[in-house]
Structure formats: structure tokens, C-alpha cells
Coordinates of C-alpha atoms and ligand atoms in Angstrom, one line a residue:
M1 CA -66.8 -24.2 76.1
A2 CA -67.2 -27.5 78.1
S3 CA -71.1 -28.0 78.0
T4 CA -74.0 -25.7 78.0
H5 CA -75.9 -28.2 80.2
L6 CA -74.3 -28.6 83.7
E7 CA -75.8 -32.1 84.1
R8 CA -73.8 -33.3 81.0
L9 CA -70.7 -31.5 82.1
S10 CA -67.7 -33.5 83.0
M11 CA -66.2 -32.5 86.2
G12 CA -63.0 -34.1 85.5
E13 CA -62.5 -32.2 82.3
L14 CA -63.3 -29.0 83.9
L15 CA -60.9 -29.4 86.8
Q16 CA -58.1 -30.6 84.4
F17 CA -59.0 -27.4 82.4
L18 CA -59.1 -25.2 85.6
R19 CA -55.6 -26.7 86.7
T20 CA -53.9 -25.9 83.4
A21 CA -55.5 -22.3 83.4
I22 CA -54.2 -21.5 87.2
R23 CA -50.9 -22.9 86.5
K24 CA -50.6 -20.6 83.3
R25 CA -51.6 -17.6 85.3
R26 CA -53.1 -16.1 82.2
A27 CA -56.6 -15.9 81.2
F28 CA -56.2 -16.0 77.5
G29 CA -53.7 -14.8 74.9
Y30 CA -54.0 -13.7 71.3
P31 CA -51.3 -13.9 68.6
V32 CA -49.4 -10.9 68.0
G33 CA -50.2 -9.7 64.5
G34 CA -53.2 -11.9 64.4
W35 CA -53.5 -15.3 63.4
S36 CA -51.7 -14.9 60.0
S37 CA -48.6 -14.5 62.0
V38 CA -48.9 -18.1 62.9
I39 CA -50.5 -19.4 59.7
S40 CA -48.3 -17.8 57.1
P41 CA -44.9 -19.0 58.4
L42 CA -46.3 -22.5 58.5
A43 CA -47.7 -22.2 55.0
A44 CA -44.3 -20.6 53.8
F45 CA -42.6 -23.7 55.6
L46 CA -44.9 -26.2 53.8
G47 CA -44.3 -24.6 50.6
E48 CA -45.9 -25.2 47.2
G49 CA -47.4 -28.4 48.4
I50 CA -50.1 -26.7 50.3
R51 CA -53.5 -26.4 48.6
L52 CA -56.2 -24.1 50.1
G53 CA -60.2 -24.4 49.5
C54 CA -60.0 -28.2 48.8
R55 CA -62.5 -30.5 50.4
V56 CA -61.2 -34.1 51.0
E57 CA -63.9 -36.3 49.3
K58 CA -62.2 -39.6 50.1
I59 CA -59.5 -41.2 51.9
L60 CA -57.7 -43.7 49.9
V61 CA -56.7 -47.2 51.5
K62 CA -54.7 -50.0 50.4
E63 CA -53.9 -53.3 52.2
G64 CA -55.0 -51.5 55.5
K65 CA -52.8 -48.5 55.0
A66 CA -53.8 -44.9 54.0
V67 CA -52.0 -44.0 50.7
G68 CA -53.6 -40.5 49.9
I69 CA -56.9 -38.7 49.4
V70 CA -59.3 -37.6 46.7
T71 CA -60.2 -33.9 46.1
G72 CA -61.8 -32.3 43.3
G73 CA -62.1 -36.0 41.7
E74 CA -58.2 -35.9 41.7
E75 CA -56.1 -38.5 43.6
V76 CA -53.3 -37.1 45.6
K77 CA -50.9 -40.0 47.1
A78 CA -49.3 -39.5 50.5
D79 CA -47.1 -41.3 53.1
Y80 CA -49.5 -40.5 55.8
V81 CA -52.9 -39.0 55.9
I82 CA -53.7 -36.8 59.1
F83 CA -57.2 -35.9 59.2
A84 CA -57.5 -32.7 61.0
A85 CA -61.3 -31.8 60.4
P86 CA -63.8 -33.4 63.3
A87 CA -63.6 -37.1 63.7
F88 CA -67.3 -37.4 63.4
L89 CA -66.7 -36.4 59.7
L90 CA -64.2 -39.4 59.1
P91 CA -66.6 -42.3 58.6
S92 CA -68.1 -40.3 55.5
L93 CA -64.7 -40.6 53.8
L94 CA -63.5 -44.3 54.0
P95 CA -64.8 -47.7 55.3
L96 CA -63.9 -48.1 59.0
P97 CA -64.3 -50.8 61.5
K98 CA -68.1 -50.7 62.4
D99 CA -67.7 -50.1 66.1
Y100 CA -64.9 -47.5 65.5
G101 CA -67.0 -45.6 62.9
K102 CA -70.1 -45.6 65.0
K103 CA -68.0 -44.4 68.1
L104 CA -66.8 -41.5 66.0
E105 CA -70.2 -40.4 64.5
R106 CA -71.6 -40.2 68.0
I107 CA -69.3 -37.5 69.1
R108 CA -71.3 -34.4 70.1
P109 CA -70.0 -31.0 69.3
T110 CA -70.8 -27.7 71.1
A111 CA -72.7 -25.1 69.0
G112 CA -73.6 -21.5 69.1
V113 CA -74.1 -18.2 66.9
I114 CA -71.2 -15.7 66.2
L115 CA -72.1 -12.1 65.4
D116 CA -69.0 -10.0 64.6
F117 CA -68.9 -6.1 63.9
G118 CA -66.4 -3.8 62.2
L119 CA -66.6 -0.6 63.8
G120 CA -65.8 2.8 62.3
R121 CA -64.6 4.1 65.7
R122 CA -63.2 2.7 69.1
V123 CA -66.3 2.4 71.3
S124 CA -64.5 0.5 74.1
K125 CA -61.1 0.0 75.7
I126 CA -62.1 -3.3 77.3
R127 CA -59.2 -5.9 76.8
D128 CA -60.8 -8.7 78.9
T129 CA -63.5 -11.3 78.0
I130 CA -67.0 -9.8 78.3
V131 CA -69.3 -12.2 80.0
T132 CA -73.2 -12.0 80.6
L133 CA -75.0 -14.8 82.2
E134 CA -78.6 -13.9 81.0
P135 CA -78.5 -14.9 78.3
P136 CA -75.1 -16.7 78.3
T137 CA -72.9 -14.8 76.0
L138 CA -69.0 -13.9 75.4
G139 CA -67.4 -11.0 73.7
W140 CA -64.1 -9.6 72.8
F141 CA -62.9 -6.3 71.3
T142 CA -60.4 -8.4 69.6
S143 CA -58.5 -5.1 68.1
N144 CA -58.0 -4.1 71.7
L145 CA -55.8 -7.2 72.1
E146 CA -54.2 -6.8 68.7
P147 CA -54.4 -3.4 67.3
S148 CA -52.9 -4.4 63.8
L149 CA -56.1 -6.2 63.1
V150 CA -57.8 -3.1 62.0
P151 CA -56.9 0.4 60.4
P152 CA -56.0 3.0 63.0
G153 CA -59.1 4.3 64.9
R154 CA -61.3 1.4 64.0
Q155 CA -62.4 -1.5 65.9
L156 CA -63.5 -5.2 65.8
L157 CA -65.9 -6.9 68.2
T158 CA -66.7 -10.6 68.1
T159 CA -69.6 -11.9 70.2
F160 CA -70.8 -15.5 70.6
M161 CA -74.0 -17.1 72.4
P162 CA -74.0 -20.9 72.9
L163 CA -76.9 -22.8 71.7
E164 CA -77.8 -26.5 71.8
L165 CA -76.7 -28.5 68.8
E166 CA -80.3 -29.3 68.0
E167 CA -81.6 -25.5 68.0
L168 CA -78.8 -24.4 65.8
K169 CA -80.9 -24.6 62.6
E170 CA -84.2 -23.3 63.9
G171 CA -82.9 -21.1 66.6
A172 CA -79.9 -19.4 65.0
R173 CA -81.9 -16.3 63.8
K174 CA -83.7 -15.4 67.2
A175 CA -80.3 -16.2 69.0
L176 CA -78.3 -13.8 66.7
A177 CA -81.2 -11.1 67.4
R178 CA -80.8 -11.4 71.0
L179 CA -77.0 -11.5 70.7
R180 CA -77.2 -8.1 68.8
E181 CA -79.5 -6.7 71.2
V182 CA -77.4 -7.6 74.3
Y183 CA -74.3 -5.9 73.0
L184 CA -76.0 -2.9 71.5
G185 CA -77.6 -2.4 75.0
I186 CA -74.2 -2.7 76.9
F187 CA -72.3 -0.5 74.4
P188 CA -75.0 1.8 72.7
E189 CA -72.1 3.6 70.8
I190 CA -71.8 0.3 68.5
E191 CA -75.1 1.2 66.6
K192 CA -74.0 4.3 64.9
N193 CA -70.6 3.2 64.2
I194 CA -71.2 -0.2 62.3
L195 CA -69.4 -0.5 59.0
W196 CA -70.3 -4.1 58.6
E197 CA -71.6 -7.0 60.8
R198 CA -71.9 -10.6 60.0
G199 CA -73.7 -13.3 61.9
F200 CA -73.7 -17.0 61.5
P201 CA -74.4 -20.3 63.2
T202 CA -71.5 -22.6 64.0
I203 CA -69.9 -25.6 65.6
V204 CA -67.6 -24.2 68.4
N205 CA -65.8 -27.2 69.8
G206 CA -65.7 -30.6 67.7
A207 CA -66.3 -32.3 71.2
E208 CA -68.3 -31.2 74.0
L209 CA -66.5 -32.1 77.1
N210 CA -69.3 -34.1 78.6
I211 CA -69.4 -37.1 80.8
H212 CA -69.5 -39.4 77.7
Q213 CA -66.6 -37.5 76.0
T214 CA -63.8 -37.2 78.5
R215 CA -60.2 -38.0 77.5
L216 CA -60.9 -41.5 78.3
D217 CA -63.7 -41.7 75.5
R218 CA -62.4 -39.5 73.0
P219 CA -60.6 -41.4 70.1
P220 CA -56.8 -41.3 70.0
V221 CA -54.5 -39.8 67.3
C222 CA -53.8 -43.3 66.2
T223 CA -56.7 -44.8 64.0
P224 CA -57.2 -48.6 63.2
I225 CA -55.9 -47.7 59.6
Q226 CA -52.2 -47.6 59.6
N227 CA -50.6 -44.3 58.5
L228 CA -54.0 -42.5 59.0
F229 CA -54.1 -40.2 62.2
L230 CA -56.6 -37.9 63.9
V231 CA -55.7 -34.4 64.8
G232 CA -57.8 -31.7 66.4
D233 CA -60.3 -30.8 69.3
T234 CA -62.2 -34.2 68.9
T235 CA -59.2 -36.5 69.9
N236 CA -58.3 -37.6 73.3
A237 CA -55.4 -35.3 73.8
E238 CA -55.1 -33.1 77.0
G239 CA -56.9 -29.4 77.3
A240 CA -60.1 -28.0 76.0
G241 CA -60.9 -26.5 72.7
G242 CA -57.9 -25.2 70.6
E243 CA -55.5 -26.8 73.2
I244 CA -56.7 -30.2 72.5
A245 CA -56.1 -29.6 68.9
F246 CA -52.6 -28.5 69.5
N247 CA -51.6 -31.1 71.7
S248 CA -52.9 -33.7 69.3
A249 CA -50.7 -32.2 66.5
L250 CA -47.7 -32.6 68.7
E251 CA -48.8 -36.2 69.6
C252 CA -49.2 -37.1 65.9
V253 CA -45.7 -35.7 65.2
R254 CA -44.4 -37.8 67.9
Q255 CA -46.1 -40.7 66.6
I256 CA -44.7 -40.2 63.1
E257 CA -41.2 -39.3 64.0
H258 CA -40.6 -42.1 66.6
T259 CA -42.5 -45.0 65.3
G260 CA -43.3 -44.1 61.5
G261 CA -46.9 -44.9 62.6
S262 CA -46.2 -48.5 62.9
A263 CA -47.1 -48.5 66.7
C264 CA -50.7 -47.3 65.6
S265 CA -51.8 -50.3 63.5
Ligands
FAD301 C1 -66.4 -18.0 68.8 C2 -65.3 -19.1 69.4 C3 -64.4 -18.8 70.4 C4 -63.4 -19.8 70.6 N1 -62.8 -19.7 71.8 C5 -61.8 -20.5 72.1 C6 -60.9 -20.2 73.1 O1 -60.8 -19.0 73.4 N2 -59.9 -21.0 73.4 C7 -60.1 -22.2 72.8 O2 -59.0 -23.1 73.0 N3 -60.8 -22.7 71.7 C8 -61.9 -21.8 71.4 N4 -62.6 -22.1 70.4 C9 -62.6 -23.3 70.0 C10 -61.5 -23.6 69.1 O3 -61.6 -22.8 68.1 C11 -61.6 -25.1 68.3 O4 -61.4 -25.9 69.4 C12 -60.4 -25.2 67.3 O5 -60.6 -24.3 66.3 C13 -60.5 -26.6 67.0 O6 -59.3 -26.8 66.1 P1 -59.4 -27.9 65.0 O7 -58.2 -27.7 64.1 O8 -59.5 -29.1 65.7 O9 -60.8 -27.9 64.0 P2 -61.2 -26.6 63.2 O10 -60.7 -25.2 63.5 O11 -62.6 -26.8 63.3 O12 -60.8 -27.0 61.7 C14 -61.1 -28.0 61.0 C15 -61.2 -27.7 59.5 O13 -61.3 -28.8 58.7 C16 -62.2 -28.4 57.8 N5 -62.7 -29.5 57.1 C17 -63.7 -30.2 57.4 N6 -64.1 -31.2 56.6 C18 -63.2 -31.3 55.6 C19 -63.0 -31.9 54.3 N7 -63.7 -32.9 54.2 N8 -61.9 -31.6 53.6 C20 -61.2 -30.6 54.0 N9 -61.5 -29.8 55.0 C21 -62.3 -30.0 55.8 C22 -63.2 -27.3 58.3 O14 -63.5 -26.5 57.2 C23 -62.2 -26.7 59.2 O15 -61.3 -25.4 58.5 C24 -63.5 -20.9 70.0 C25 -64.2 -21.3 69.1 C26 -65.4 -20.3 68.5 C27 -66.2 -20.8 67.5

């Protein structure tokens, strides 16, 4: 999602996105076996060194070099620190050069509400993205894309409505009610087959692709702190949304493998 406001939208970023989408000749894809088929092998590859459910409270810096992090009050030493959360959160974790820190803090994300349904019965065979314009929403029957996500005969539906960041706190409840109304209106069968539903406000893309946040403006993978890297959809890697995140991870690997991070200082 580039921007909910046309006057803020970067046409360059949009055209770049369209060029990639047209070249790929595919509207979208979904991992066979669900996201765990991507994440589980990665976790197995990383082995016991991986810790889940930890919040990084601080990034440790010694003589201008990142040397580790603090989580749960415990210091964890590291040769490299790769910050894979939205870049606007980085300034709260370590002292940064003033201009750089301010630039990161100004990054504007996109936002919206998500409403997921677990359904006891299959109510639609649609495999494409469902789009409504008034109000703007998106929907996917994710289990039609990947049946292994649900027990036989059941169905998953995930729906989304964009909101201005400023509306996220006050407007989420109303937006969720509207989103529910829209999808129950399109698919009346949903209502009597709901096993569970969950709705929540969320940040969607770390950086809105607006005229102030094009690739030229977003921060690079390298930071002013040696051995500290940024990865994720707020960086200046190519693409939109998740694609920026994947491309920035590849760029980060290139930097570490080929330069040991030294070119970044
Ligand atoms: C409904 C919806 C639909 C979307 N559809 C698409 C799509 O079709 N195509 C597409 O390309 N993109 C899509 N996106 C956007 C895509 O999900 C994001 O661009 C992508 O997940 C960004 O990945 P990331 O790794 O940069 O950040 P995230 O996935 O946001 O991961 C950052 C992680 O950092 C963690 N974190 C934050 N602070 C800390 C801390 N202090 N310590 C430890 N961890 C921390 C967060 O908990 C989070 O898990 C969609 C998003 C939503 C919500």
C-alpha cells in the first residue's frame, strides 16, 4: 500500500512497483504450506542461537561500533547488529547522530485495521484479491490459496481497511465495524459460519511510499554506526512493502560478506 492519499503518493515509487509487477506477470503469491514453510527452515538453520519473544531494549555501542544488544536486562554480545524492526524505532535504542536520528523518527508508516475470520465451512472459492473502493478494503480467502492452512472443509478470510495513522487510535473500532459490515454484506454465508474472529489496528508498511519517502529519501542498510545495519521495509531497498524488506536483507548480507561492514562506517 503506497499511500491512502493521492496528493502524498510518489508516482516514481508507484511506477517502479508497477514495472516490477508487470515483469513478474503474477499478481501475488503465497508460500506453499504457509509462512511456517519459510520461517521453520530458517529457524532450524539458525539453530539454538535464535530467541523468540524478546524485545531489544538497547543496542550496545563501543568506540563507534555496535557490539551487542540488551534484552530482558541481559547483555548479548554480537559481531554485527541487524535491526530488522521499523527504522523509526531505532533512535529509542541507542544514541545516534542528531540529524540521522531525527530523519529516522520522521518516517511515516501506513496503517489500517485487520479483521480475520475462521469459518466452519467454505463460503467462497475466490482465489484473487477482493477489492472494494467505497470504503477502500482488501480481502483474501487465504486458505483458498493454501488449503493446508485450515482443517478440511474450514476456511480463513483476512480483510483489511486502510486508515490514516492519526485515525488509528480513535477510529479503529468504527473502521472494524464497517469492515465487518462490508464483508458480511458481500458474503452473507460468513455470519452463520464464524468459529472465531479477531480484529485489530496495525501498522502495515513501515514507510508510506510518499513523495518524502522515496528510495532517495529512505535510510540505507548501512548506518553511521559501524557493524549496525538496518533491514526492513523502511530502508531504501527497491520494491514495495515486503519486497523492500527482502531486498534490504540481501543487501545487508552483501555488505557483511563483501566488506565486513567496513564500507559502511
Ligand atoms: C494486512 C497486510 C497485508 C499486507 N500485504 C502485503 C502484500 O501483499 N505484499 C507485500 O509486499 N507486503 C504486504 N504487507 C506489508 C508487509 O507485511 C510488510 O511490509 C513487511 O512485513 C515488513 O517486513 P519487515 O521485516 O520490514 O517488518 P515487520 O514484518 O514489521 O517486522 C518487524 C518486527 O520487529 C519486531 N520489533 C519491533 N521492535 C522490536 C524490538 N525492540 N525488539 C525486538 N523486536 C522488535 C516487531 O514485533 C516485528 O515482528 C501487508 C501488511 C499487512 C498488515
